Coordinates of C-alpha atoms and ligand atoms in Angstrom, one line a residue:
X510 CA -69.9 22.8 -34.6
X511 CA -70.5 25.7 -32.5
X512 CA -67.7 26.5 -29.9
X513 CA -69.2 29.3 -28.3
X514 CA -73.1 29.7 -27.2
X515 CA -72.7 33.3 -26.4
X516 CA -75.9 35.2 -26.0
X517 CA -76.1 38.4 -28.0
X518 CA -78.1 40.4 -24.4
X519 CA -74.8 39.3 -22.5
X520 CA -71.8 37.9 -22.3
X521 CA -73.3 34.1 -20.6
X522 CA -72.3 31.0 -22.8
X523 CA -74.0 27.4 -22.3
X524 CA -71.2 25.2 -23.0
X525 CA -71.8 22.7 -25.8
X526 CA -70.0 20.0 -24.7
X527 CA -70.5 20.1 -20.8
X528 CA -73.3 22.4 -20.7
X529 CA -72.4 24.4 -18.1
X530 CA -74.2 28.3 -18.7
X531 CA -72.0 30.5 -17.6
X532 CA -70.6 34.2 -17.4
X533 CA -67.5 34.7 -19.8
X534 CA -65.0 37.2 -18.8
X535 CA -64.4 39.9 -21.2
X536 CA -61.5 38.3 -24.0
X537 CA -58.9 40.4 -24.6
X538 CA -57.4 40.5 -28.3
X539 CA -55.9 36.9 -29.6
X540 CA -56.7 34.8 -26.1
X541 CA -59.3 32.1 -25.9
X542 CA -61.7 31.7 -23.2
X543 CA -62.6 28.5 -22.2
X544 CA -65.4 26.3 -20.6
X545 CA -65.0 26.6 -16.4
X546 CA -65.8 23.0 -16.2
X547 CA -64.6 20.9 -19.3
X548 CA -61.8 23.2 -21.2
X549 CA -64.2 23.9 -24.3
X550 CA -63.2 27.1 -26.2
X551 CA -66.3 29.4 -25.7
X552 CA -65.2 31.9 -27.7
X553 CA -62.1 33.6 -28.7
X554 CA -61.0 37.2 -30.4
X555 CA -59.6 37.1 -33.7
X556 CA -58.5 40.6 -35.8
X557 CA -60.1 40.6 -39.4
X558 CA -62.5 38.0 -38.4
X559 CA -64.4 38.4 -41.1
X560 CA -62.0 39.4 -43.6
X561 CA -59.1 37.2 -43.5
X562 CA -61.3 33.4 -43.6
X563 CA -63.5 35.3 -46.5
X564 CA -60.0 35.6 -48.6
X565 CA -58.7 32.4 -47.6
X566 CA -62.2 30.5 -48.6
X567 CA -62.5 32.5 -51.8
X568 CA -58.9 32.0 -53.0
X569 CA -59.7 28.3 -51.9
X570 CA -63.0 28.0 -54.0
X571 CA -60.9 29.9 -57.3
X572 CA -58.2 27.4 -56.9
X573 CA -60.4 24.4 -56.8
X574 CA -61.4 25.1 -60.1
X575 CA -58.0 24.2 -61.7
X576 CA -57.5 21.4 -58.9
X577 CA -60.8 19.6 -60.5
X578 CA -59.9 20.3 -64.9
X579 CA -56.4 19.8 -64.5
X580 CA -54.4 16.8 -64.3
X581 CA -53.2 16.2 -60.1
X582 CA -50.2 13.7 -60.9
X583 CA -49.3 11.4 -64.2
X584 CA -47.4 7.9 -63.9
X585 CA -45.0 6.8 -66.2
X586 CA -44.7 3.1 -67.0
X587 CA -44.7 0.2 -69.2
X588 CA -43.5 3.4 -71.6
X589 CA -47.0 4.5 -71.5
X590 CA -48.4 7.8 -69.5
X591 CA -51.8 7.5 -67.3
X592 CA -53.1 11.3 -65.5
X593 CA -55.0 11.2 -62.9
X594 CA -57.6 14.2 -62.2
X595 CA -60.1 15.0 -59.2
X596 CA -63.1 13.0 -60.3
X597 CA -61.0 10.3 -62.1
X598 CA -61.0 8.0 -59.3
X599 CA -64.6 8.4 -58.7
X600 CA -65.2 7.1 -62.4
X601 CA -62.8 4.6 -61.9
X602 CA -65.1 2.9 -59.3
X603 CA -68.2 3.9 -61.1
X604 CA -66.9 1.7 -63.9
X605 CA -65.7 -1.4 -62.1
X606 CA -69.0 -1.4 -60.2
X607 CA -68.7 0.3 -57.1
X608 CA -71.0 2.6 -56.9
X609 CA -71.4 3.5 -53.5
X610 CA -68.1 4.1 -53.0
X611 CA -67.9 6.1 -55.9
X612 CA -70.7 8.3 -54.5
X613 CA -68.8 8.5 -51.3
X614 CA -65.7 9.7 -52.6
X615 CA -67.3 11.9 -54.9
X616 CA -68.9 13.6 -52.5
X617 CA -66.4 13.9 -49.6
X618 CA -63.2 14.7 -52.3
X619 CA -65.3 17.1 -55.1
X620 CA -68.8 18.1 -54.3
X621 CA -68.9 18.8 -50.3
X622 CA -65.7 20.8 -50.5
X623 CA -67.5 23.0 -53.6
X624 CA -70.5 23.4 -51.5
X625 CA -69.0 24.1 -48.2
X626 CA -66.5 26.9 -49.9
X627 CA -69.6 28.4 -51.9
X628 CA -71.2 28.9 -48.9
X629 CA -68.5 30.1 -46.6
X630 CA -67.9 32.5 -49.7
X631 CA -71.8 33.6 -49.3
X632 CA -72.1 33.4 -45.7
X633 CA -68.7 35.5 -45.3
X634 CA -68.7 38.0 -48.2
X635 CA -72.8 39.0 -47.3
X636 CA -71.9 39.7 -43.7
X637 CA -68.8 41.7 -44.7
X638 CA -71.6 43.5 -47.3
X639 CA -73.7 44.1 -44.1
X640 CA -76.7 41.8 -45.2
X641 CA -78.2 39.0 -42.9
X642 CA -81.1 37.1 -45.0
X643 CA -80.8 33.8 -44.8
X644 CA -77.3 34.0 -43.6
X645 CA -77.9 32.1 -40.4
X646 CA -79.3 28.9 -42.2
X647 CA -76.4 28.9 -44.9
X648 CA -73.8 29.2 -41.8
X649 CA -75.1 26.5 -40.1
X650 CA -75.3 24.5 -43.2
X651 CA -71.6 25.3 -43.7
X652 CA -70.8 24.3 -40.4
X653 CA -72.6 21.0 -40.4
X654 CA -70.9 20.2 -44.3
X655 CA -67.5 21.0 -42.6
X656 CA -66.5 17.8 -41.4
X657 CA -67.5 15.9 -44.5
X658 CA -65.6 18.2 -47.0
X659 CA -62.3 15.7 -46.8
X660 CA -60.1 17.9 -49.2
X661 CA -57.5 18.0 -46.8
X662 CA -58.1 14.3 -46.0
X663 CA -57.7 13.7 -50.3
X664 CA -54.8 15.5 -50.6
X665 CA -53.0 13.2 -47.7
X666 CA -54.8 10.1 -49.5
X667 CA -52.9 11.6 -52.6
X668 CA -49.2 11.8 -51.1
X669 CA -49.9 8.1 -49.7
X670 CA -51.1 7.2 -53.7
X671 CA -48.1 9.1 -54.8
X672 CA -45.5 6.7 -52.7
X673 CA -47.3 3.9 -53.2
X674 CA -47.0 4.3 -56.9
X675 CA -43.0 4.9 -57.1
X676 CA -43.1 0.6 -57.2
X677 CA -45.2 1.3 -60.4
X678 CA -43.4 4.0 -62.4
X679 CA -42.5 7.1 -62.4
X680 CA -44.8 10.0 -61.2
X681 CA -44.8 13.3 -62.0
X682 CA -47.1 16.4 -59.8
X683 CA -49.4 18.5 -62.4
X684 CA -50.9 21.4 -62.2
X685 CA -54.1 20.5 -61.0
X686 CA -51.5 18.6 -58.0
X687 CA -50.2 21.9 -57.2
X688 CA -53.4 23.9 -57.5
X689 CA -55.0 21.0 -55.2
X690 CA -51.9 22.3 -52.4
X691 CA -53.0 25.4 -52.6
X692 CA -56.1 25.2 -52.2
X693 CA -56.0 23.1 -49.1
X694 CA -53.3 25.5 -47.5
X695 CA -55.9 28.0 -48.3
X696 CA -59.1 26.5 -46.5
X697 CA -56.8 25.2 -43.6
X698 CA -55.9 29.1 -43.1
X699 CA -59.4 30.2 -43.6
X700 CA -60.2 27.3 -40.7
X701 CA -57.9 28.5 -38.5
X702 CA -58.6 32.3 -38.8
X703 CA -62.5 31.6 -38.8
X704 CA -63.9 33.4 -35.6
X705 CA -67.1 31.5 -35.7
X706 CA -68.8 33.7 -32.9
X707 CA -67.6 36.9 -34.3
X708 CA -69.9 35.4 -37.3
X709 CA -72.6 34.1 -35.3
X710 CA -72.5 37.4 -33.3
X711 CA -73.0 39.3 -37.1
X712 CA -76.4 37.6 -37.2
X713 CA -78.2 38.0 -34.6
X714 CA -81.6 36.8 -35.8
X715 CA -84.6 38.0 -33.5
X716 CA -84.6 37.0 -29.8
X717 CA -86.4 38.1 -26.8
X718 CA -85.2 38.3 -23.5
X719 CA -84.8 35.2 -21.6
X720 CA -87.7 35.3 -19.4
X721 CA -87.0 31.9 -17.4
X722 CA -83.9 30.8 -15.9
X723 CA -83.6 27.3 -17.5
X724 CA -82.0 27.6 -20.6
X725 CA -81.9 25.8 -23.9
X726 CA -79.0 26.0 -25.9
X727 CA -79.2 26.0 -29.8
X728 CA -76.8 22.9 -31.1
X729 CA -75.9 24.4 -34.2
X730 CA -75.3 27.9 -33.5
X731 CA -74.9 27.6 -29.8
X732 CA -77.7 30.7 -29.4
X733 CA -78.8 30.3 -25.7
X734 CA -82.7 30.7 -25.4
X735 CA -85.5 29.7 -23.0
X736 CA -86.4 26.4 -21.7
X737 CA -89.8 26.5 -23.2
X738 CA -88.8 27.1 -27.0
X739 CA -87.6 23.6 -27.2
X740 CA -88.9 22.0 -30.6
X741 CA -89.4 25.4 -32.2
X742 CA -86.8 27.1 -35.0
X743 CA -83.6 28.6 -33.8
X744 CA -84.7 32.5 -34.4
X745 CA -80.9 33.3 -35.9
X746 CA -80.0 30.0 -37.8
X747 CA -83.3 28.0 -38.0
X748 CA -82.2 24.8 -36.5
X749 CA -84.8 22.7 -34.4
X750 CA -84.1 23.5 -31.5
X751 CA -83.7 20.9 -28.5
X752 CA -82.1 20.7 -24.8
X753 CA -80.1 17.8 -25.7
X754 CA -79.5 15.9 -29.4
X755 CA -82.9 13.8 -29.5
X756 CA -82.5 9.9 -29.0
X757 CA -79.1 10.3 -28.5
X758 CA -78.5 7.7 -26.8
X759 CA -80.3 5.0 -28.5
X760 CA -79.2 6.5 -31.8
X761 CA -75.4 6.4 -30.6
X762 CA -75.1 2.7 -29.6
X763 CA -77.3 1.8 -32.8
X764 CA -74.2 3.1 -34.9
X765 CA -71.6 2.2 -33.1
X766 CA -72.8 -1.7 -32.9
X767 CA -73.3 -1.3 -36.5
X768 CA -69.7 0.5 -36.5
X769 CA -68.0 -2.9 -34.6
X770 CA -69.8 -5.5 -37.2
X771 CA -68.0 -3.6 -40.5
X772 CA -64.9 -3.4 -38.5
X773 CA -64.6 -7.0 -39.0
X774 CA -65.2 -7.5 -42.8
X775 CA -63.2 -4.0 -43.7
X776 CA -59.6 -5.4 -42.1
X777 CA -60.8 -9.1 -42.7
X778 CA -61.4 -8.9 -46.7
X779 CA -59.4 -7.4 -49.4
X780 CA -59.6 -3.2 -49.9
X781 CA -57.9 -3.8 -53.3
X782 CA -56.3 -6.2 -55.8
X783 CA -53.1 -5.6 -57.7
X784 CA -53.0 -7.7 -61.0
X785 CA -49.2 -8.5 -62.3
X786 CA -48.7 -9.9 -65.6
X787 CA -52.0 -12.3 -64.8
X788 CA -51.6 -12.8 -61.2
X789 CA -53.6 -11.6 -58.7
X790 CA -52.5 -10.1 -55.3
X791 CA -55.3 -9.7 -52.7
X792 CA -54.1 -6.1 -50.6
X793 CA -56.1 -5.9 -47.1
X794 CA -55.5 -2.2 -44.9
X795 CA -53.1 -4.2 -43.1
X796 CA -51.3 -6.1 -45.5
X797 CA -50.9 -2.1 -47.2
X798 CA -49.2 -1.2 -44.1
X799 CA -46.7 -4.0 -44.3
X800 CA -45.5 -3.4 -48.0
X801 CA -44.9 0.3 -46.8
X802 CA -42.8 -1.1 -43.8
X803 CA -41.2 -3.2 -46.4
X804 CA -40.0 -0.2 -48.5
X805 CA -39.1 1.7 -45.3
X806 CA -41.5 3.9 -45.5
X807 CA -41.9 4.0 -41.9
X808 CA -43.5 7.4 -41.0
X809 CA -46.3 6.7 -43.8
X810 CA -46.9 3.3 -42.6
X811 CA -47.3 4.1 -39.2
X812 CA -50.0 7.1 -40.4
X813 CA -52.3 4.6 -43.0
X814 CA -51.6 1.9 -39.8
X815 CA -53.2 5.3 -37.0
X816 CA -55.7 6.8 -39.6
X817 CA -57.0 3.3 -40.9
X818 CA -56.7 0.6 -38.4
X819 CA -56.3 2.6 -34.4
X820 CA -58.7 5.6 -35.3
X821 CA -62.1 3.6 -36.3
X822 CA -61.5 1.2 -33.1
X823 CA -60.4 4.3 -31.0
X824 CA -63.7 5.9 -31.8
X825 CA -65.5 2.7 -31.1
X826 CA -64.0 1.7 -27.7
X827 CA -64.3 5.4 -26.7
X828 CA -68.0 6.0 -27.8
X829 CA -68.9 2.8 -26.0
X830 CA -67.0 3.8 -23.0
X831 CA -68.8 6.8 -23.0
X832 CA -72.4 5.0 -23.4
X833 CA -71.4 2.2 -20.6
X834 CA -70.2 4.7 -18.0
X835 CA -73.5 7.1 -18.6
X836 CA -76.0 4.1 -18.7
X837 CA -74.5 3.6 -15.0
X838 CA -74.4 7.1 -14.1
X839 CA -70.8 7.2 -13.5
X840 CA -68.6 10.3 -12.6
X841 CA -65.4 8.9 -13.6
X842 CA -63.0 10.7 -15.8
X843 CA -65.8 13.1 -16.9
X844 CA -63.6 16.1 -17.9
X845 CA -61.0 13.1 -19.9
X846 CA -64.2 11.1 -21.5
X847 CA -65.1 14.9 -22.4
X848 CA -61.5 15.6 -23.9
X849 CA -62.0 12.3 -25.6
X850 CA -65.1 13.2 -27.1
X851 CA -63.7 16.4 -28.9
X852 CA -60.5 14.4 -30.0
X853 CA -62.7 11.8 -31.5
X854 CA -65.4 13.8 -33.3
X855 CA -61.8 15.9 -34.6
X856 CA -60.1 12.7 -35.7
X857 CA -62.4 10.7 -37.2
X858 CA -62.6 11.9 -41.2
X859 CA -58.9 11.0 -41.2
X860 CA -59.7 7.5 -41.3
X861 CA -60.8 8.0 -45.8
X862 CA -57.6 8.7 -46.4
X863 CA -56.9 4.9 -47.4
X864 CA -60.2 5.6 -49.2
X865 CA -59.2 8.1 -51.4
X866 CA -55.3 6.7 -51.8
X867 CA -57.9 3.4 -53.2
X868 CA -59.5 5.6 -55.6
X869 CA -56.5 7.4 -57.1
X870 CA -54.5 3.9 -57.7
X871 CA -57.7 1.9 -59.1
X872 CA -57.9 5.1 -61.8
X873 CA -53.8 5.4 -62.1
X874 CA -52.5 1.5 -62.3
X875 CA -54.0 0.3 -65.4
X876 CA -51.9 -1.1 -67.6
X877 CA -54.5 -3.7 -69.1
X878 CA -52.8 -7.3 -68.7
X879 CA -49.2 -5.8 -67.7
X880 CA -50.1 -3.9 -64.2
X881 CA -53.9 -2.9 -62.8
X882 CA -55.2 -2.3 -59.9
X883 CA -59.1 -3.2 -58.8
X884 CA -61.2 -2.7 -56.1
X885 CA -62.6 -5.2 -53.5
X886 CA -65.7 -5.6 -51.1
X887 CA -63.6 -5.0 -48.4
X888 CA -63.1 -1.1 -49.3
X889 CA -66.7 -0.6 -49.4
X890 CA -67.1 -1.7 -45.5
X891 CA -64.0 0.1 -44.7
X892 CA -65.8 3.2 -46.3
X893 CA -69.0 2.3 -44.2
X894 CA -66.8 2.4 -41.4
X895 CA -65.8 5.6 -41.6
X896 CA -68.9 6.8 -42.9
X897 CA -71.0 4.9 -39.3
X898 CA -68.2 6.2 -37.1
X899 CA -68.7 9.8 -37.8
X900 CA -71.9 9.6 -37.5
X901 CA -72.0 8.0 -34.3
X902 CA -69.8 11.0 -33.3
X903 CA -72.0 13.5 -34.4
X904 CA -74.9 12.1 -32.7
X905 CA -73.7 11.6 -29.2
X906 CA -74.6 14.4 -27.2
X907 CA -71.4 15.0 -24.7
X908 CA -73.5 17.4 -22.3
X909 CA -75.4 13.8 -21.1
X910 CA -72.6 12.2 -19.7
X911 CA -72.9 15.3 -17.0
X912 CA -76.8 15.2 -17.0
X913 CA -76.3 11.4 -15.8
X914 CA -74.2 12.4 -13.1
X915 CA -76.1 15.4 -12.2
X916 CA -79.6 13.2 -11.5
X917 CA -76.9 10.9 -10.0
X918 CA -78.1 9.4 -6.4
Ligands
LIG553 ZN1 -67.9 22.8 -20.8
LIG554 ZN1 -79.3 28.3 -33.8

């Protein structure tokens, strides 16, 4: 996501959530400057830029290694020991037949978080090294993986799993557990530290002087251009370049009325199944929440209950909000629908973590006719949930909530 849309001829932004071009003051060292009109960090000055997110992401990508071939917890019971690795879960629902939400998890808890570190590593460590080929196009690739590479997400799912499973047995943290820690700690400092302007600013890419004074501004790198290059490449990261997302509109209500209908079936049928000495007991997201409140695990309950049940209908009432009031060209609350806007494109790839807390009980709890645990339709609209949410997310274009009220009569 690019925060800041400074030009590299001057110091004017466009903002990419409001879309307001305009002069940024010069930032002195550790402040942020942000958007006049909607509060949007444009752009803010970090020391080491470069350096510091480079050593968090590669210590991150090293310590992945381990996280992935090493066991991340065992459980103890029935006087036998199950271990539970990274990719465990997702050939725990390959076997029973789920493979979509194998595929899912797979990618969001193993592959995406490989890719994305491999290419911060490449992106980073070549722009420290001084070289700019093809860095723009891997950046913006990074940027757009981001907010599918869950490992923070999995490693939440994994502390719900880990509670969960104290009913069970007894469970132990291994290595891989730790390493998993670690590595998460790692790419949340490399997050935090990452100056993405100082980076975009690294690769400039070859622009002319803006010869018009409507500008277009680039939605992956946030490069500001003229008007009249709309459809062509992005000269610094090679996006397809447009004034506003395309269809974005259309495209958001198609995914959010598609969001609503598997909102239904993903808190109406069972996520999972828990087998006990023959019998079977249907779970539902909600029904998950209770046992938790029944084992006074408050504090957890009341995050699965936020992250699973509030945060997909939060996104949904918001999003249509946000469609309703600029179909009518409203002006009302334009800087909070805004704020909104962030919060829910920020908050919505917490909803997986009942996903992946699924994935490490089915591979963990099974005990053949003693204890096992399956999984149920309902997970796979709960995961299409979260999957049609996000995406809704990433398609609406916030700057046409102000368009509509610009053209308003
Ligand atoms: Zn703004
Ligand atoms: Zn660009």
């Amino acid at each position: 996501m690019p925060q800041s849309s400074a030009s590299p001829h001057s110091n004017v932004a466009g903002c990419a959530d409001c879309g307001l071009v305009q002069i940024l003051p010069p930032a002195s060292r550790g402040s942020i400057v942000e958007c006049a009109r909607c509060g949007n960090s444009l752009g803010r000055s970090v020391a080491g830029s470069i350096e510091v997110p480079l050593a968090f992401s590669a210590s991150a990508l090293v310590l992945l290694v381990p996280s992935a071939l090493a066991p991340l917890m065992s459980l103890v019971s029935f006087g036998t020991q199950r271990s539970n690795w990274l990719p465990s879960g997702v050939e725990a629902l390959w076997r029973d037949g789920f493979l979509s939400l194998a595929s899912i998890v797979c990618l969001f808890s193993v592959a995406l978080p490989f890719l994305y570190l491999t290419l911060m590593v490449c992106v980073l460590g070549g722009v420290r090294l001084g070289s700019s080929a093809r860095l723009g196009k891997l950046f913006r690739w990074a940027g757009q993986l981001r907010p599918w590479a869950m490992i923070e997400v999995y490693l939440v799912g994994c502390c719900v799993a880990y509670t969960r499973l104290q009913d069970v047995g007894t469970v132990h943290i291994d290595l891989g557990g730790w390493c998993l820690m670690a590595a998460t700690f790692s790419v949340l400092l490399a997050t935090v530290t990452l100056d993405e302007a100082a980076v975009w600013d690294a690769l400039p890419g070859r622009v002319a002087p803006m010869r018009s004074r409507r500008a277009l501004t680039c939605d992956a790198c946030g490069l500001l251009l003229d008007a009249d290059r709309e459809r062509s490449g992005c000269p610094r990261c090679g996006a397809r370049l447009h004034r506003r997302k395309p269809r974005t509109l259309e495209r958001t209500l198609a995914l959010v009325v598609a969001g609503f209908l598997l909102y239904v079936p993903a808190n109406v049928f069972p996520v999972l199944s828990i087998e006990r000495f023959g019998r079977n007991e249907p779970n539902t997201i909600l029904s998950g929440v209770r046992e938790l409140i029944a084992s006074d695990l408050w504090p957890l309950a009341a995050l699965v209950f936020s992250a699973s049940i509030v945060v997909p209908l939060v996104k949904l009432c918001g999003l249509s909000l946000m469609l309703l009031l600029t179909h009518r060209r409203s002006q009302r609350w334009l800087v909070g629908r805004t704020y909104l806007y962030r919060f829910i494109d920020f908050i919505g790839r917490w909803s997986s973590i009942d996903l992946f807390m699924i994935s490490i009980l089915v591979a963990l709890v099974q005990f053949g006719n003693l204890t096992r645990v399956r999984p149920e339709a309902g997970a796979v609209a709960f995961a299409a949930v979260v999957v049609v949410t996000m995406l809704a997310s990433r398609c609406f274009d916030p700057r046409v909530m102000w368009d509509a009220t610009e053209t308003a009569e």
